[in-house]
Coordinates of C-alpha atoms in Angstrom, one line a residue:
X1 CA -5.6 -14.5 26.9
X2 CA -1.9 -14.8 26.6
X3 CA 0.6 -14.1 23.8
X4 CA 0.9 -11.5 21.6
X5 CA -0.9 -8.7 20.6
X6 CA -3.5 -10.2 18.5
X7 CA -3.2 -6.7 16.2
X8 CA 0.5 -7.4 15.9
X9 CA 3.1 -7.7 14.2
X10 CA 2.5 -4.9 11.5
X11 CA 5.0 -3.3 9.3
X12 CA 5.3 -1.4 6.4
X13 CA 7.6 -1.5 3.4
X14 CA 8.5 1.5 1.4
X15 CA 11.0 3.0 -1.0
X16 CA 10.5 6.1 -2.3
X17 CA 12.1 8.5 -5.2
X18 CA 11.0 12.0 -5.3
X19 CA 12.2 14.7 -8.0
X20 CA 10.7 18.3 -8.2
X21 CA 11.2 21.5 -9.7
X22 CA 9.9 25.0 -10.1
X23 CA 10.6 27.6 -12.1
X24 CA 9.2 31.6 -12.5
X25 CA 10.0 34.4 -14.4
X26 CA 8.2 38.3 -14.9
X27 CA 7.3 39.5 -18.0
X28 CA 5.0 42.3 -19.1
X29 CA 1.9 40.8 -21.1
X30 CA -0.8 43.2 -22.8
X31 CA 1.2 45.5 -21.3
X32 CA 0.7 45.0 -17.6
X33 CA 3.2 42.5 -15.3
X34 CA 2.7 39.1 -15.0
X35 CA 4.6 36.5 -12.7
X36 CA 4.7 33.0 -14.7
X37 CA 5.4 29.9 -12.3
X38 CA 5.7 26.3 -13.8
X39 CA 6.1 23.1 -11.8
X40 CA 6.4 19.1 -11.9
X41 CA 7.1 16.3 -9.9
X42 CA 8.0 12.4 -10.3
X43 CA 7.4 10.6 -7.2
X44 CA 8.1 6.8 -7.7
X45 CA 7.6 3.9 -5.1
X46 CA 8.4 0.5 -6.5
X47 CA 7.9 -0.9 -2.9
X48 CA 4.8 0.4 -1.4
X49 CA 3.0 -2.2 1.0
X50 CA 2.8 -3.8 4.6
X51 CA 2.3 -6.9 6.6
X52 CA -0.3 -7.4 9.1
X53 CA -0.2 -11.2 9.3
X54 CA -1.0 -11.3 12.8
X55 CA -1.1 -14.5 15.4
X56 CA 2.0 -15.4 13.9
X57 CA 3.8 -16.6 17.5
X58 CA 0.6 -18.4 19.0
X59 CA -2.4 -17.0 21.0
X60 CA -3.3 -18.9 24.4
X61 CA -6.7 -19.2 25.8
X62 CA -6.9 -20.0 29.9
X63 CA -9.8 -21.0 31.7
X64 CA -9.9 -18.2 33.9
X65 CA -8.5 -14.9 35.0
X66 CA -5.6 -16.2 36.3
X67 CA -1.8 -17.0 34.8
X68 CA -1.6 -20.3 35.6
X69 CA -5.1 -21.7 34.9
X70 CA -5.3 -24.4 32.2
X71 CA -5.4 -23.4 28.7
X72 CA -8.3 -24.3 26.8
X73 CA -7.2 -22.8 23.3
X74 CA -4.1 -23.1 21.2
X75 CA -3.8 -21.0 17.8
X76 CA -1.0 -19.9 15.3
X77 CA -1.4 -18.6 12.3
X78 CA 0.8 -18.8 9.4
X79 CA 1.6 -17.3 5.8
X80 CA 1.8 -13.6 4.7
X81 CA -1.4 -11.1 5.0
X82 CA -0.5 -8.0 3.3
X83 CA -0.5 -6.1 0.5
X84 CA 2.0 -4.6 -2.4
X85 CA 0.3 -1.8 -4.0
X86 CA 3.5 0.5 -5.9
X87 CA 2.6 3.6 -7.0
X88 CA 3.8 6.6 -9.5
X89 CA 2.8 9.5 -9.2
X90 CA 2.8 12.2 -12.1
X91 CA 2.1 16.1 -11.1
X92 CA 2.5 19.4 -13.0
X93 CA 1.2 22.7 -12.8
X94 CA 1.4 26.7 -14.6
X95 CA 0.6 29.6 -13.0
X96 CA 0.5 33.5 -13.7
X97 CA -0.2 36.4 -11.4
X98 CA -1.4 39.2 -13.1
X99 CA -1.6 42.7 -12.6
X100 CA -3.9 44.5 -14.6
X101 CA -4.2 47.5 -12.3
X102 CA -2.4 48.8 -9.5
X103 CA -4.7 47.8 -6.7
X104 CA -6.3 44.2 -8.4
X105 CA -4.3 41.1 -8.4
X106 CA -5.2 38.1 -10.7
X107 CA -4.2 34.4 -10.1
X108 CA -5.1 32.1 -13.0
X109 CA -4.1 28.1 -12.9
X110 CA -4.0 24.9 -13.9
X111 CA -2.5 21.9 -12.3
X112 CA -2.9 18.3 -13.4
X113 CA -2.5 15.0 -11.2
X114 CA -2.2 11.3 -12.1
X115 CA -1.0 8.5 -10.3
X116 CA -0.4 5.0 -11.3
X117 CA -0.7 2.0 -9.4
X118 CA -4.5 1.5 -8.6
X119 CA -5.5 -1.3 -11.6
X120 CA -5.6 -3.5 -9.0
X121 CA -6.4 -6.9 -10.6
X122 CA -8.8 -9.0 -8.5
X123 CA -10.1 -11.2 -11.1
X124 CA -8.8 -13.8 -8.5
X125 CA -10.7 -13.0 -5.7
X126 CA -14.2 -15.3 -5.8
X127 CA -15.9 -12.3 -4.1
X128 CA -15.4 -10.6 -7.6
X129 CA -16.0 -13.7 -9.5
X130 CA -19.5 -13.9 -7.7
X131 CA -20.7 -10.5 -7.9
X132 CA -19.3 -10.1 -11.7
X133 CA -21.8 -12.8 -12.7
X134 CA -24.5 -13.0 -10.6
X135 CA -28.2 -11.4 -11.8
X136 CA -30.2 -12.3 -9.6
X137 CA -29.9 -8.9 -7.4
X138 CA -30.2 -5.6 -8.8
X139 CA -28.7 -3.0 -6.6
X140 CA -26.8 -0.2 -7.3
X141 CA -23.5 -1.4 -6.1
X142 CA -24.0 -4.8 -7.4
X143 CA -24.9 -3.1 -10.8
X144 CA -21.3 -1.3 -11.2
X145 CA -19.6 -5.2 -11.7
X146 CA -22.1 -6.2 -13.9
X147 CA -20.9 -7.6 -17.4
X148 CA -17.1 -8.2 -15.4
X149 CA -16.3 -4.8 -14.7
X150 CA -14.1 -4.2 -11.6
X151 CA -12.2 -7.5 -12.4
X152 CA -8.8 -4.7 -13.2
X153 CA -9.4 -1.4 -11.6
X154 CA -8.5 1.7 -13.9
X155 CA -6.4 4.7 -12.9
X156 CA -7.8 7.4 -12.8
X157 CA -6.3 9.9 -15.6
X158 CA -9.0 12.8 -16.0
X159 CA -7.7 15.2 -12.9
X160 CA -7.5 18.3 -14.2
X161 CA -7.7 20.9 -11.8
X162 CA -8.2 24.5 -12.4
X163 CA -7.9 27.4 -9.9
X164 CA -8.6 31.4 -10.4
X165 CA -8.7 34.1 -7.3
X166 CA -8.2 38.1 -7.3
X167 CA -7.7 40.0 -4.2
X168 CA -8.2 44.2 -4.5
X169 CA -6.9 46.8 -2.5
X170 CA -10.2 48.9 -2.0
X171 CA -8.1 51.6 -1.1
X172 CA -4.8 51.2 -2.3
X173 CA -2.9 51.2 1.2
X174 CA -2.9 48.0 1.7
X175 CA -5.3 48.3 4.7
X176 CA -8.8 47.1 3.3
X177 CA -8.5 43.9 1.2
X178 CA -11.3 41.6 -0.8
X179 CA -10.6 38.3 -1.8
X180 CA -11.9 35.6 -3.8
X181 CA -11.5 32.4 -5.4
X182 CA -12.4 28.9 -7.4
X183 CA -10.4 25.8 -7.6
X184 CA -10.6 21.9 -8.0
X185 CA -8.4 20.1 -5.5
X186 CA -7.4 16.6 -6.3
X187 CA -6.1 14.3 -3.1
X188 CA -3.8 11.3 -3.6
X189 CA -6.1 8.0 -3.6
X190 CA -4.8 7.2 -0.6
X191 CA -4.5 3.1 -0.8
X192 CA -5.5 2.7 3.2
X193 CA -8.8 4.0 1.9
X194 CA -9.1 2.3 -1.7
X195 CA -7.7 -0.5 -2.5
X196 CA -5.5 -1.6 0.1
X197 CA -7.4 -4.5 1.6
X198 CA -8.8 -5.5 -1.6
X199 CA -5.4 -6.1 -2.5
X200 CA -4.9 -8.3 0.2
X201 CA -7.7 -10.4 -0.4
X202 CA -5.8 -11.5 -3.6
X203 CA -2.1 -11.1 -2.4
X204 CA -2.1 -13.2 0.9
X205 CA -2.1 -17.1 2.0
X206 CA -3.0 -16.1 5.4
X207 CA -4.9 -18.6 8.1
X208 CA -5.3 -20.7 11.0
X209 CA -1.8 -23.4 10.6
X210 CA -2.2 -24.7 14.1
X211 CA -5.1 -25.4 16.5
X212 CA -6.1 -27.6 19.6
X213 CA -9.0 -26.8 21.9
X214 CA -10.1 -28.3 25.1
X215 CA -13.0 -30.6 24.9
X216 CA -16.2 -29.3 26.9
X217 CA -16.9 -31.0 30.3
X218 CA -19.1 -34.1 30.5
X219 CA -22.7 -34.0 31.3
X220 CA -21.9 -35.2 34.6
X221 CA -19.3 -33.1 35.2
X222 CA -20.8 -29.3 34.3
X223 CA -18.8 -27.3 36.7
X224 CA -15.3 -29.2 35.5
X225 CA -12.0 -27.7 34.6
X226 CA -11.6 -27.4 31.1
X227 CA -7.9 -27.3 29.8
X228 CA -5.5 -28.9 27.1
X229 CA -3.5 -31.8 28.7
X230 CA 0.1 -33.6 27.9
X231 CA 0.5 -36.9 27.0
X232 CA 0.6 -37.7 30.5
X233 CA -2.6 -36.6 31.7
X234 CA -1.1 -33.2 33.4
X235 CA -2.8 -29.3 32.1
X236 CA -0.6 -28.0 29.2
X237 CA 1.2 -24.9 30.1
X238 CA 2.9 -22.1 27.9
X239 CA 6.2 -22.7 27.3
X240 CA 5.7 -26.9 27.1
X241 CA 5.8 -28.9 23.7
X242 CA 2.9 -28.3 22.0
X243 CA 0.4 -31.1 21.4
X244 CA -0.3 -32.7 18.2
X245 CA -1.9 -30.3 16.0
X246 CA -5.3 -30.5 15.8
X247 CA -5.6 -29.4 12.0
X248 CA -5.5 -32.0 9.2
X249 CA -4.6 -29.1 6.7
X250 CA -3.8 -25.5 7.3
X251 CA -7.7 -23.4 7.7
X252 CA -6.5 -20.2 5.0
X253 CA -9.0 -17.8 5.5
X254 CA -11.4 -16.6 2.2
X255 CA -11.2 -13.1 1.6
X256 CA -13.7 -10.4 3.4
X257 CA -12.7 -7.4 0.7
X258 CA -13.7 -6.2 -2.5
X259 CA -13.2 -3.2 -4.9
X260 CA -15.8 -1.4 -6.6
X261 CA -15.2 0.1 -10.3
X262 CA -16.5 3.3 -8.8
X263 CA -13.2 4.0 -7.1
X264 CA -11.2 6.9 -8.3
X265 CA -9.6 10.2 -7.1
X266 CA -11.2 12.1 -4.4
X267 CA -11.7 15.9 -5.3
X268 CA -13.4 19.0 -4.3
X269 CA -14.5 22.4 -5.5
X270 CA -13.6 24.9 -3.1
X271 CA -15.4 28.7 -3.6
X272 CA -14.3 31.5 -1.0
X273 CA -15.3 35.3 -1.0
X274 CA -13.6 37.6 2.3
X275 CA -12.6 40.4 3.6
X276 CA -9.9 42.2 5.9
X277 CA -9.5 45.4 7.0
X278 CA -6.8 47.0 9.2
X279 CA -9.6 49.0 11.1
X280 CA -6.8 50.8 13.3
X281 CA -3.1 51.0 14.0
X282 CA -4.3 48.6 17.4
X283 CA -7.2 46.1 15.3
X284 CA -7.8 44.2 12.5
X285 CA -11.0 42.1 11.1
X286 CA -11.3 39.3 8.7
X287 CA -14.4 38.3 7.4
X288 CA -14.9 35.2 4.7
X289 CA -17.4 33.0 3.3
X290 CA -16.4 29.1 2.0
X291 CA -17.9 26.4 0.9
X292 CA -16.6 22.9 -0.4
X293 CA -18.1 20.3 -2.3
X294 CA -16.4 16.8 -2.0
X295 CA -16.6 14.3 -4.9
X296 CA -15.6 10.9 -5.1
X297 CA -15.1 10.1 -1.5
X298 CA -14.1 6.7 -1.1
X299 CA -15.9 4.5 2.1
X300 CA -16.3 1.1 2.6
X301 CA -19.1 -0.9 3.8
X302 CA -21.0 -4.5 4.9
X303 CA -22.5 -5.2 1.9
X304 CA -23.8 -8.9 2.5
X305 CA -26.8 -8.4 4.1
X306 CA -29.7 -10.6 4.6
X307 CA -32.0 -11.6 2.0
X308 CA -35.5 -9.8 3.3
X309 CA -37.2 -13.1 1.9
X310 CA -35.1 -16.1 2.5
X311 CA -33.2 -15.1 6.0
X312 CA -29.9 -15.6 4.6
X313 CA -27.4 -13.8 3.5
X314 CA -27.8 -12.7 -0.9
X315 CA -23.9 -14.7 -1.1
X316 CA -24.0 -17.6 1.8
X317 CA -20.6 -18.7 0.4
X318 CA -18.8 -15.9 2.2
X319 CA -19.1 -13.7 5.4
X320 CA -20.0 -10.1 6.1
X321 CA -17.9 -9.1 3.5
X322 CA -16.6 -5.7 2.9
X323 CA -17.1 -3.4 -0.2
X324 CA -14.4 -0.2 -1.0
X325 CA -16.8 2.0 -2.6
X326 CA -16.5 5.5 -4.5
X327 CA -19.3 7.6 -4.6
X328 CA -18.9 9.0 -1.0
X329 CA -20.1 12.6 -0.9
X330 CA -19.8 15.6 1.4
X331 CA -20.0 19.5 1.9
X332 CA -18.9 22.4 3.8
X333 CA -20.4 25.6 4.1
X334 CA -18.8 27.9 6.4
X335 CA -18.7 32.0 7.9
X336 CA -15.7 33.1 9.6
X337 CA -14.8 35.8 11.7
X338 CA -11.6 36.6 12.9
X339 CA -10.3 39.9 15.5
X340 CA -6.8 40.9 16.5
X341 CA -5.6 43.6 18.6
X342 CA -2.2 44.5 18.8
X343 CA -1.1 46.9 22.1
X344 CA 2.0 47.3 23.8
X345 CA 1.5 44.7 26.1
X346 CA -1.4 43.0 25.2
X347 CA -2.1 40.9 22.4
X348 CA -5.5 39.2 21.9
X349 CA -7.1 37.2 18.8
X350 CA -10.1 35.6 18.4
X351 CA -12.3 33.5 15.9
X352 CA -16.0 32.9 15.2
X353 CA -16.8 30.0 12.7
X354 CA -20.7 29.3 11.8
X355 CA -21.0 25.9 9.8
X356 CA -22.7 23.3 8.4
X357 CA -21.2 19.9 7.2
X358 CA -23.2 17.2 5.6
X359 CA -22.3 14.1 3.6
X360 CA -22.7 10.3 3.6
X361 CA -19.1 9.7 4.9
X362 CA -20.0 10.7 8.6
X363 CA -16.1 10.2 10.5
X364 CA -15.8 12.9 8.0
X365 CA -15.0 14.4 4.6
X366 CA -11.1 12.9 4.5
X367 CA -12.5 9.9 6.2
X368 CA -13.3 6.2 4.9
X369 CA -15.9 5.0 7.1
X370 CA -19.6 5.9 7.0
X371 CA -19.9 5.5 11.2
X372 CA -16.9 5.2 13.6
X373 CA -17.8 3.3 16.8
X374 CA -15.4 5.2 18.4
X375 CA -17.7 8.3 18.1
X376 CA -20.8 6.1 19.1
X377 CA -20.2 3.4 20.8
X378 CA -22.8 0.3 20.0
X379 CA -23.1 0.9 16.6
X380 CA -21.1 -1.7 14.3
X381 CA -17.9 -0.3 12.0
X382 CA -18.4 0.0 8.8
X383 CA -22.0 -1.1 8.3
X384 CA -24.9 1.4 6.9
X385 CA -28.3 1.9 8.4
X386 CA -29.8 0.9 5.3
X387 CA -27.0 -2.1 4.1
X388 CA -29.4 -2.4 1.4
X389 CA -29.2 0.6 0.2
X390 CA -26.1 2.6 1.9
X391 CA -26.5 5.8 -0.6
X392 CA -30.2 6.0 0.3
X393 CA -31.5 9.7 1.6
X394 CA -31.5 8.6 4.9
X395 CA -27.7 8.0 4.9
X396 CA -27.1 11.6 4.0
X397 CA -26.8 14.0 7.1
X398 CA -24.8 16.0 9.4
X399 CA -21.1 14.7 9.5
X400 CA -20.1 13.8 12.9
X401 CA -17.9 16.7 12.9
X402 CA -20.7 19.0 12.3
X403 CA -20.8 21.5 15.3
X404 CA -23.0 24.6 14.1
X405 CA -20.6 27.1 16.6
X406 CA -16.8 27.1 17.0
X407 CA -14.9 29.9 19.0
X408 CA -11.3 30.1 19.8
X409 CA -10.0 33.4 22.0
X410 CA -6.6 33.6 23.0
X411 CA -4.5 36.3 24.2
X412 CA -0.9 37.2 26.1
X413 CA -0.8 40.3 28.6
X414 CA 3.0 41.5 29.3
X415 CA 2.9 42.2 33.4
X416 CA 4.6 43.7 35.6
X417 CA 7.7 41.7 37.1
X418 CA 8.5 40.9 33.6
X419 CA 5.6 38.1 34.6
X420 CA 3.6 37.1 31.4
X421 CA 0.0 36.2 31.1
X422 CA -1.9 34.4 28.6
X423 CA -4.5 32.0 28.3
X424 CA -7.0 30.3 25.9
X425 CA -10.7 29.5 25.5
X426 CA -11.8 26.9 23.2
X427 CA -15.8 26.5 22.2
X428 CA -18.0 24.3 20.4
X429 CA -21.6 23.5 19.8
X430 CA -22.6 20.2 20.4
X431 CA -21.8 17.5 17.8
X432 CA -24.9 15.0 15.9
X433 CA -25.2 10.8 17.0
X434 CA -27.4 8.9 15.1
X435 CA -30.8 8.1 16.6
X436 CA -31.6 4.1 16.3
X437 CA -33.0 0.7 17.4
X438 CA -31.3 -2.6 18.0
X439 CA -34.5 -4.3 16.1
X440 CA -34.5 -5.7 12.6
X441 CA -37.3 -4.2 11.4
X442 CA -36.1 -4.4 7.1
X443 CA -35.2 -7.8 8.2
X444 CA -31.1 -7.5 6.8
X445 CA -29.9 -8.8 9.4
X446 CA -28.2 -6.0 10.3
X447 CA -29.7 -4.5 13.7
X448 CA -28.9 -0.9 14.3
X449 CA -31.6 0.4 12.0
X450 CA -33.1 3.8 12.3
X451 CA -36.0 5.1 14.5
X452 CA -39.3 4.5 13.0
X453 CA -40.2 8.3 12.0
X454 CA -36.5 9.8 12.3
X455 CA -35.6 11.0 8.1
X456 CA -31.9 10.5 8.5
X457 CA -28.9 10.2 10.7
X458 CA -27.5 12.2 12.6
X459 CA -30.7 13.7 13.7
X460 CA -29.4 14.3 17.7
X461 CA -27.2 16.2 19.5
X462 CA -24.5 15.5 22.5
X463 CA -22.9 18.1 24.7
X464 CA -20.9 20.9 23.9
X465 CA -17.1 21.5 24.6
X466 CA -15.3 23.9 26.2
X467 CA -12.5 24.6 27.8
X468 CA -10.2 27.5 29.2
X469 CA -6.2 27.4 30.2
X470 CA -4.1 29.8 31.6
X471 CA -0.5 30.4 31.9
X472 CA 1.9 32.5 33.8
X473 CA 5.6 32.7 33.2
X474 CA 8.6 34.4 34.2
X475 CA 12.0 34.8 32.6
X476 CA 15.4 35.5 34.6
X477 CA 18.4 36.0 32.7
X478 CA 22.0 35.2 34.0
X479 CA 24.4 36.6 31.8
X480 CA 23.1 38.2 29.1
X481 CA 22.8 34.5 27.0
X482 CA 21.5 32.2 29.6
X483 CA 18.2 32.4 31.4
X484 CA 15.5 30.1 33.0
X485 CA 11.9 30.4 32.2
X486 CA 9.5 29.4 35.2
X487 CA 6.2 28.6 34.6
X488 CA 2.8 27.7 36.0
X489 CA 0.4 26.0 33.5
X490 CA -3.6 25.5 34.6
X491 CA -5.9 23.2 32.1
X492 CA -9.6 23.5 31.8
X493 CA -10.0 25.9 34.7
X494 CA -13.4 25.3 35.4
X495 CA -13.2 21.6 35.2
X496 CA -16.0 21.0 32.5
X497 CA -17.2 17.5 32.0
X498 CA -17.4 17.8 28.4
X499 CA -19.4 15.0 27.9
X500 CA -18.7 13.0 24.7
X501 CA -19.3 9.7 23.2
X502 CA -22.6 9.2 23.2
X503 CA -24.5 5.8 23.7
X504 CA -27.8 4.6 23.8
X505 CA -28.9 2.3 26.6
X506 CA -31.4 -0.1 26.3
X507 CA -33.4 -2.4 28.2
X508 CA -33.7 -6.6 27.7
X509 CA -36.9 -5.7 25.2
X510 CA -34.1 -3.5 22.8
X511 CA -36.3 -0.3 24.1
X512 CA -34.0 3.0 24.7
X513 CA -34.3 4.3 28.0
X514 CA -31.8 6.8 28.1
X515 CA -28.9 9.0 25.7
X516 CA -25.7 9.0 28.0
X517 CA -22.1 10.1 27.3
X518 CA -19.6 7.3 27.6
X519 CA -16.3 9.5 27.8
X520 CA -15.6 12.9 29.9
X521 CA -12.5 15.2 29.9
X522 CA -9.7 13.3 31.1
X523 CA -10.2 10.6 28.7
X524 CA -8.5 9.9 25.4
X525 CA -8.8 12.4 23.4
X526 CA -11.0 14.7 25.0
X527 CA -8.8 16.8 26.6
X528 CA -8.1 17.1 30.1
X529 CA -9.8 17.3 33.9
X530 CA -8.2 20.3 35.8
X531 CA -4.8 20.4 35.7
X532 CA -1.7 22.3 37.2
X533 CA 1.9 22.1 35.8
X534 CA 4.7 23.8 37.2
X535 CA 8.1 23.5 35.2
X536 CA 11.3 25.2 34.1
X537 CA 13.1 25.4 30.7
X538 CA 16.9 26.6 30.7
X539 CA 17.6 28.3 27.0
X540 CA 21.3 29.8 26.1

């Protein structure tokens, strides 16, 4: 290929006015103090949108790997793909602290969120059109636009969210604490995962505005060279007049996106009991219990599959369209353990989390996508392993975040020398992947189905991670103000694989012969291979 980036240009357009205030006071109430808070904010973005028309300068196709082989593929595009999607947003809260006895503390509130700018109106978009009208399937998803609903999405104006916690002072010195606490936490609809694309289906006259390809070799001439040629018989290079176009009329893409009615604001209900305790002058301990419930999770998925009993897809007008739906679902439920010792010259922590995350968003509770093929490679983005029914039981399972043990130790050790010490271990449990088959067997067209026998995804496990660094360093002072730090930095000490990314690998029958990782430490985003730094920082 040559030209640009075919993900590029992008840019984003935004203008945004913010105003916010808080106020408190203390009063005594039923004769005990109270601290009041009250709070707003007005946040107002009449521009709030982007432009991802991409292909816009031309996209080349040679014949082979080489700069100045023939081109066999000419493309621009043309027009504006985007989206404007402005927004208000609308917050205010009251809060009092109360003390009804010297050792308890009471936190009561209310807060209340609503943000304007999501009544998309895609009463344009024939995807809509077609699934407003159409009876002759009945699943869930299709049932929401049934009767014309969806055609103008509706803002979301019931998020009320209430809070209460306490903490008491078992012994009143401030040295063994309980804790506790309810609230409903509201997230801004975030338009990247709502209705951002679904705007753009009806904002944009985006397509294919130029395009000449190389004809394929004659019969007699299999092995030829194929390529684009002048006017006078000679290959096309880049940078030459372009030929005549090979369009009669510009080829504007239909849209791939639609919006469900089901979209509104995310939330969650967050519950937390804990403990901590000053144990000595040298060590403390924190102890706590939480679990969250996510509601509302928007995700998107495939949702033109294959008719089971004609072969073709349920709307052949369009493609493998993409639905923004809002009945994602997730929880959280979590013990943690925290130790700190504070000495002279050592200073150590440490934390112990057991969980368990489940939900049929698996990238994750703040996520949008129900797979990530960046977590497991071979599986398809966006696109359930029921498309027919992407809420089924099956699609509920671990999150791909779900690892059972975490541990985090760290500590720093003043030496000798004025030499300091310190280092950090990082450790987790192995992470679920989705055990499947490349056959058909629902016949959705759709080929990453699960294993005959397997209940739901998520059902394996990977490798664990770890990973230790160390650090020495060493200050010398030159005048009282000025000194120069020296230090020596080692990464993953131990060089641990850390085997990530798992993939199945099949043979030509679609048969799994083996579960292998596909990334190790030293790749993107999975921290590093062993690694020594030396360096210096000078600070006056």
């Amino acid at each position: 290929h040559q030209g640009q980036n075919i993900n590029t240009p992008q840019s984003t357009h935004q203008i945004k006015r913010q105003y916010k205030d808080d106020f408190g006071w203390s009063q005594n109430v039923f004769g005990f103090r109270n601290d009041f808070k009250i709070g707003g904010q007005y946040v107002d973005e009449p521009t709030l949108g982007g432009d991802f028309s991409t292909g816009l300068t031309g996209q080349f196709n040679h014949f082979s790997d080489e700069a100045n082989s023939p081109i066999t593929d000419i493309t621009f595009f043309g027009g504006f793909f985007g989206d404007k999607t402005p927004v208000k947003q609308y917050s205010g809260y009251v809060q009092d602290d109360l003390y009804p006895m010297d050792r308890l503390t009471v936190s009561v509130g209310m807060r209340y969120d609503l943000w304007k700018g999501f009544d998309l109106d895609q009463r344009s978009n024939p995807i809509w059109q077609a699934l407003a009208t159409q009876t002759r399937y009945n699943t869930f998803y299709l049932q929401d636009f049934q009767g014309g609903k969806g055609g103008v999405l509706k803002n979301d104006t019931n998020n009320y969210a209430p809070r209460i916690g306490f903490v008491y002072d078992l012994k009143g010195d401030g040295r063994m604490l309980f804790r506790g606490g309810y609230g409903t936490y509201y997230d801004f609809p975030y338009t990247n995962a709502t209705i951002l694309f679904p705007a753009s289906a009806v904002q944009s006259n985006y397509g294919v505005v130029y395009n000449v390809t190389a004809p394929p070799c004659p019969p007699t001439q299999p092995n030829c060279t194929r390529g684009i040629r002048n006017a006078d018989g000679s290959f096309f290079h880049v940078g030459q007049p372009l030929p005549p176009n090979g369009l009669t009329s510009p080829d504007l893409q239909p849209p791939n996106e639609v919006a469900s009615p089901t979209l509104a604001t995310p939330y969650s209900d967050q519950k937390s009991l804990g403990f901590a305790w000053q144990w000595t002058d040298h060590i403390g301990l924190d102890f706590s219990l939480v679990s969250i419930d996510y509601h509302k999770i928007p995700f998107r998925f495939r949702a033109n599959p294959k008719d089971p009993a004609t072969g073709a897809r349920r709307f052949p007008q369009f493609g493998n369209f993409r639905l923004w739906y809002g009945k994602g679902r997730a929880s959280y439920d979590g013990a943690n353990v925290g130790v700190r010792v504070h000495m002279t010259k050592v200073d150590l922590q440490g934390f112990y989390t057991y969980s368990k995350s489940k939900g049929n968003v698996l990238a994750g509770a703040d996520e949008f996508r129900i797979n990530d093929r960046g977590y497991q490679p071979g599986l398809p983005r966006d696109v359930s392993v029921n498309p027919l029914d992407p809420l089924c039981g099956a699609c509920f399972g671990p999150l791909d975040t779900d690892a059972r043990h975490k541990l985090t130790f760290g500590g720093t050790y003043s030496g000798p020398w004025g030499v300091n010490v310190s280092g950090m271990f990082r450790y987790r449990s192995a992470t679920p992947y989705i055990d499947y088959i490349t056959s058909d067997p629902n016949n959705d067209g759709f080929a990453e189905d699960l294993r005959p026998g397997v209940g739901h995804v998520n059902t394996l496990r990977g490798h664990s991670f770890q990973q230790l660094d160390v650090r020495l360093a060493r200050d010398f002072r030159f005048g009282g103000e000025v000194g120069v730090e020296l230090l020596a930095e080692m990464f993953n000490v131990f060089n641990e694989k850390n085997p990530s990314s798992f993939h199945f690998r099949f043979n030509s029958a679609g048969q799994q012969i083996v579960f292998e990782p596909t990334s190790f430490s030293g790749d993107p985003g999975q921290g590093e291979q062993r690694l020594i730094q030396l360096g210096a920082r000078v600070h006056f």
